[in-house]
XYZ file of C-alpha atoms in Angstrom:
220
model
C 31.963 -9.025 17.807
C 35.656 -9.736 17.137
C 37.199 -12.357 19.397
C 40.705 -11.878 20.746
C 42.250 -14.347 18.284
C 41.185 -12.252 15.298
C 42.270 -8.996 16.930
C 45.688 -10.348 17.946
C 46.472 -11.877 14.545
C 45.532 -8.634 12.770
C 47.451 -6.487 15.257
C 50.550 -8.636 14.751
C 50.268 -8.123 10.967
C 49.953 -11.868 10.327
C 47.837 -13.939 7.964
C 45.286 -16.357 9.413
C 46.601 -19.006 7.029
C 50.073 -18.609 8.522
C 48.745 -19.059 12.068
C 46.720 -22.102 10.971
C 49.831 -23.682 9.437
C 51.838 -23.111 12.603
C 49.080 -24.720 14.662
C 48.758 -27.637 12.257
C 45.074 -27.008 11.487
C 43.124 -26.277 8.323
C 42.176 -22.711 7.296
C 38.515 -23.812 7.563
C 38.997 -24.720 11.233
C 40.493 -21.293 11.822
C 37.478 -19.658 10.174
C 35.126 -21.740 12.324
C 36.854 -20.345 15.413
C 36.722 -16.763 14.149
C 33.018 -17.034 13.258
C 32.392 -18.724 16.642
C 30.920 -21.797 14.984
C 33.315 -23.864 17.092
C 35.149 -23.175 20.330
C 38.924 -23.214 20.372
C 40.063 -26.497 22.007
C 42.197 -26.317 25.151
C 45.218 -27.749 23.324
C 45.040 -25.035 20.661
C 44.557 -22.300 23.259
C 47.782 -23.444 24.901
C 49.557 -23.301 21.521
C 48.238 -19.809 20.820
C 49.281 -18.664 24.276
C 52.824 -19.906 23.676
C 52.908 -18.434 20.167
C 51.869 -14.899 21.114
C 52.726 -14.887 24.846
C 49.247 -13.919 26.048
C 46.935 -15.641 28.559
C 44.714 -18.310 26.995
C 41.628 -16.296 27.969
C 42.615 -13.569 25.504
C 41.867 -15.637 22.394
C 38.237 -16.694 22.757
C 36.577 -13.521 24.059
C 36.185 -9.891 23.051
C 39.126 -7.905 24.406
C 38.569 -4.810 26.526
C 40.473 -1.523 26.207
C 43.290 -2.528 28.555
C 43.784 -5.922 26.930
C 43.909 -4.362 23.457
C 46.541 -1.981 24.779
C 48.585 -4.932 26.038
C 48.386 -6.518 22.581
C 49.592 -3.326 20.896
C 52.476 -2.954 23.360
C 53.549 -6.588 22.945
C 53.556 -6.236 19.152
C 55.639 -3.043 19.258
C 58.072 -4.668 21.688
C 58.400 -7.626 19.330
C 59.226 -5.552 16.243
C 61.215 -2.856 18.054
C 64.941 -2.784 17.446
C 67.693 -1.020 19.303
C 69.216 1.952 17.551
C 72.118 4.186 18.522
C 71.206 7.830 19.004
C 74.071 10.373 18.815
C 74.454 13.112 21.438
C 75.852 16.365 20.064
C 77.686 19.285 21.628
C 76.642 22.885 20.946
C 79.298 22.917 18.228
C 77.695 19.949 16.469
C 80.259 17.346 17.491
C 79.155 13.874 18.599
C 80.165 13.175 22.196
C 78.654 9.707 22.605
C 75.773 7.434 21.634
C 72.935 5.948 23.649
C 70.683 3.031 22.744
C 66.912 3.104 22.593
C 64.139 1.084 21.022
C 62.722 2.261 17.712
C 59.184 2.276 19.178
C 60.066 3.379 22.712
C 57.976 6.573 22.562
C 54.921 4.747 21.201
C 55.179 2.047 23.875
C 55.493 4.640 26.647
C 52.500 6.569 25.302
C 50.360 3.421 25.275
C 51.392 2.518 28.820
C 50.532 6.000 30.097
C 47.190 5.950 28.277
C 46.324 2.574 29.802
C 47.281 3.797 33.277
C 45.023 6.858 32.907
C 42.185 4.625 31.728
C 42.695 2.328 34.724
C 42.517 5.285 37.107
C 39.337 6.504 35.412
C 37.789 3.048 35.805
C 38.782 2.944 39.476
C 37.108 6.310 40.054
C 33.994 5.179 38.184
C 33.758 1.980 40.242
C 34.210 3.927 43.475
C 31.459 6.309 42.415
C 29.132 3.379 41.636
C 29.773 1.920 45.100
C 28.928 5.256 46.698
C 25.737 5.492 44.645
C 24.664 2.036 45.838
C 25.481 2.957 49.423
C 23.408 6.122 49.189
C 20.554 4.118 47.686
C 20.601 1.876 50.770
C 20.397 4.908 53.012
C 17.264 6.183 51.294
C 15.575 2.835 50.675
C 12.362 2.769 52.716
C 11.828 -0.913 51.899
C 15.090 -2.047 53.519
C 14.647 -5.105 55.753
C 17.669 -4.277 57.847
C 17.030 -3.225 61.453
C 20.378 -1.450 61.575
C 20.238 2.235 60.734
C 23.181 3.493 58.687
C 23.818 7.212 58.939
C 25.984 9.175 56.535
C 29.233 10.644 57.882
C 27.876 14.196 57.716
C 24.285 14.842 58.722
C 23.665 17.086 55.748
C 25.736 15.263 53.142
C 25.530 11.851 51.503
C 28.583 10.087 50.077
C 27.650 11.065 46.551
C 27.265 14.723 47.558
C 30.624 14.560 49.303
C 32.235 13.176 46.148
C 30.741 16.021 44.128
C 32.239 18.484 46.604
C 35.637 16.786 46.217
C 35.397 17.193 42.439
C 34.696 20.922 42.900
C 37.732 21.228 45.168
C 39.931 19.511 42.576
C 38.702 21.969 39.955
C 39.660 24.943 42.106
C 43.058 26.475 41.290
C 43.336 27.749 44.878
C 42.560 24.462 46.632
C 43.512 21.545 44.372
C 47.234 21.425 45.262
C 46.586 21.528 49.014
C 43.970 18.792 48.619
C 46.488 16.612 46.729
C 48.940 17.069 49.610
C 46.279 15.957 52.103
C 45.371 12.878 50.049
C 49.051 11.973 49.699
C 49.657 12.214 53.460
C 46.529 10.217 54.303
C 47.746 7.387 52.069
C 51.323 7.278 53.370
C 52.277 3.942 54.955
C 53.669 4.878 58.381
C 55.378 1.497 58.722
C 57.830 2.414 55.954
C 59.234 5.272 58.028
C 61.075 8.203 56.477
C 59.884 11.765 56.038
C 56.667 11.888 53.989
C 57.055 15.639 53.376
C 60.233 15.113 51.304
C 58.110 13.952 48.364
C 56.127 17.206 48.454
C 57.137 20.410 46.684
C 58.965 22.816 49.062
C 56.271 25.488 48.852
C 53.704 23.053 50.349
C 55.892 21.443 53.041
C 54.861 23.832 55.810
C 51.211 23.098 55.050
C 52.023 19.368 54.987
C 53.732 19.564 58.362
C 50.735 21.347 59.892
C 48.360 18.760 58.438
C 50.466 15.877 59.815
C 50.372 17.459 63.278
C 46.587 17.704 63.006
C 46.371 13.997 62.098
C 48.550 13.059 65.068
C 46.555 15.267 67.429
C 43.353 13.438 66.543
C 45.134 10.057 66.482
C 44.356 9.503 62.804
C 48.014 8.829 62.014
C 50.939 7.942 64.286
């Protein structure tokens, strides 16, 4: 298992000897940390944190997917330089220049990938919670005197989630379902017109759904 210190130093294209020199320690001490023969002292963790601009916890544990993504982004931001990109007319003449980072596309791709991964993890955790809840409903050995009934008499939470997945996979229903989810999550206290953020072809449906929510006092 590679601890964060080893991963970060390699990702930043540095030599362990160089990092050891900057910390004022021997290469052998560095190797002891990497091989987990010795823990990194608090003073050295603070130095590493200041050197690479990461939380101290990053250096002495195995990094997860998101943390590795943060390391890659920080390295690209460090080595990225601004360059001037020309904008041409149809005739091939330069009208003006705009500035952008040399690794801007790579950084954006990593950020989007990490965001997708985070959403996947959130869905997975929600699914696990529903599974545990359903297990409680069917556990005959439960010591609780309180009976918990599922929302629908013929459907558990897990079954409901499976139905939602089928809806999202349907070309005819997925867009309308997204509109409903969006409207259910709107913060009424912010005011404004929630339908303005919805594509015009779905605004009539959105308006009808909002009226239904108001009728049943689900939303103001």
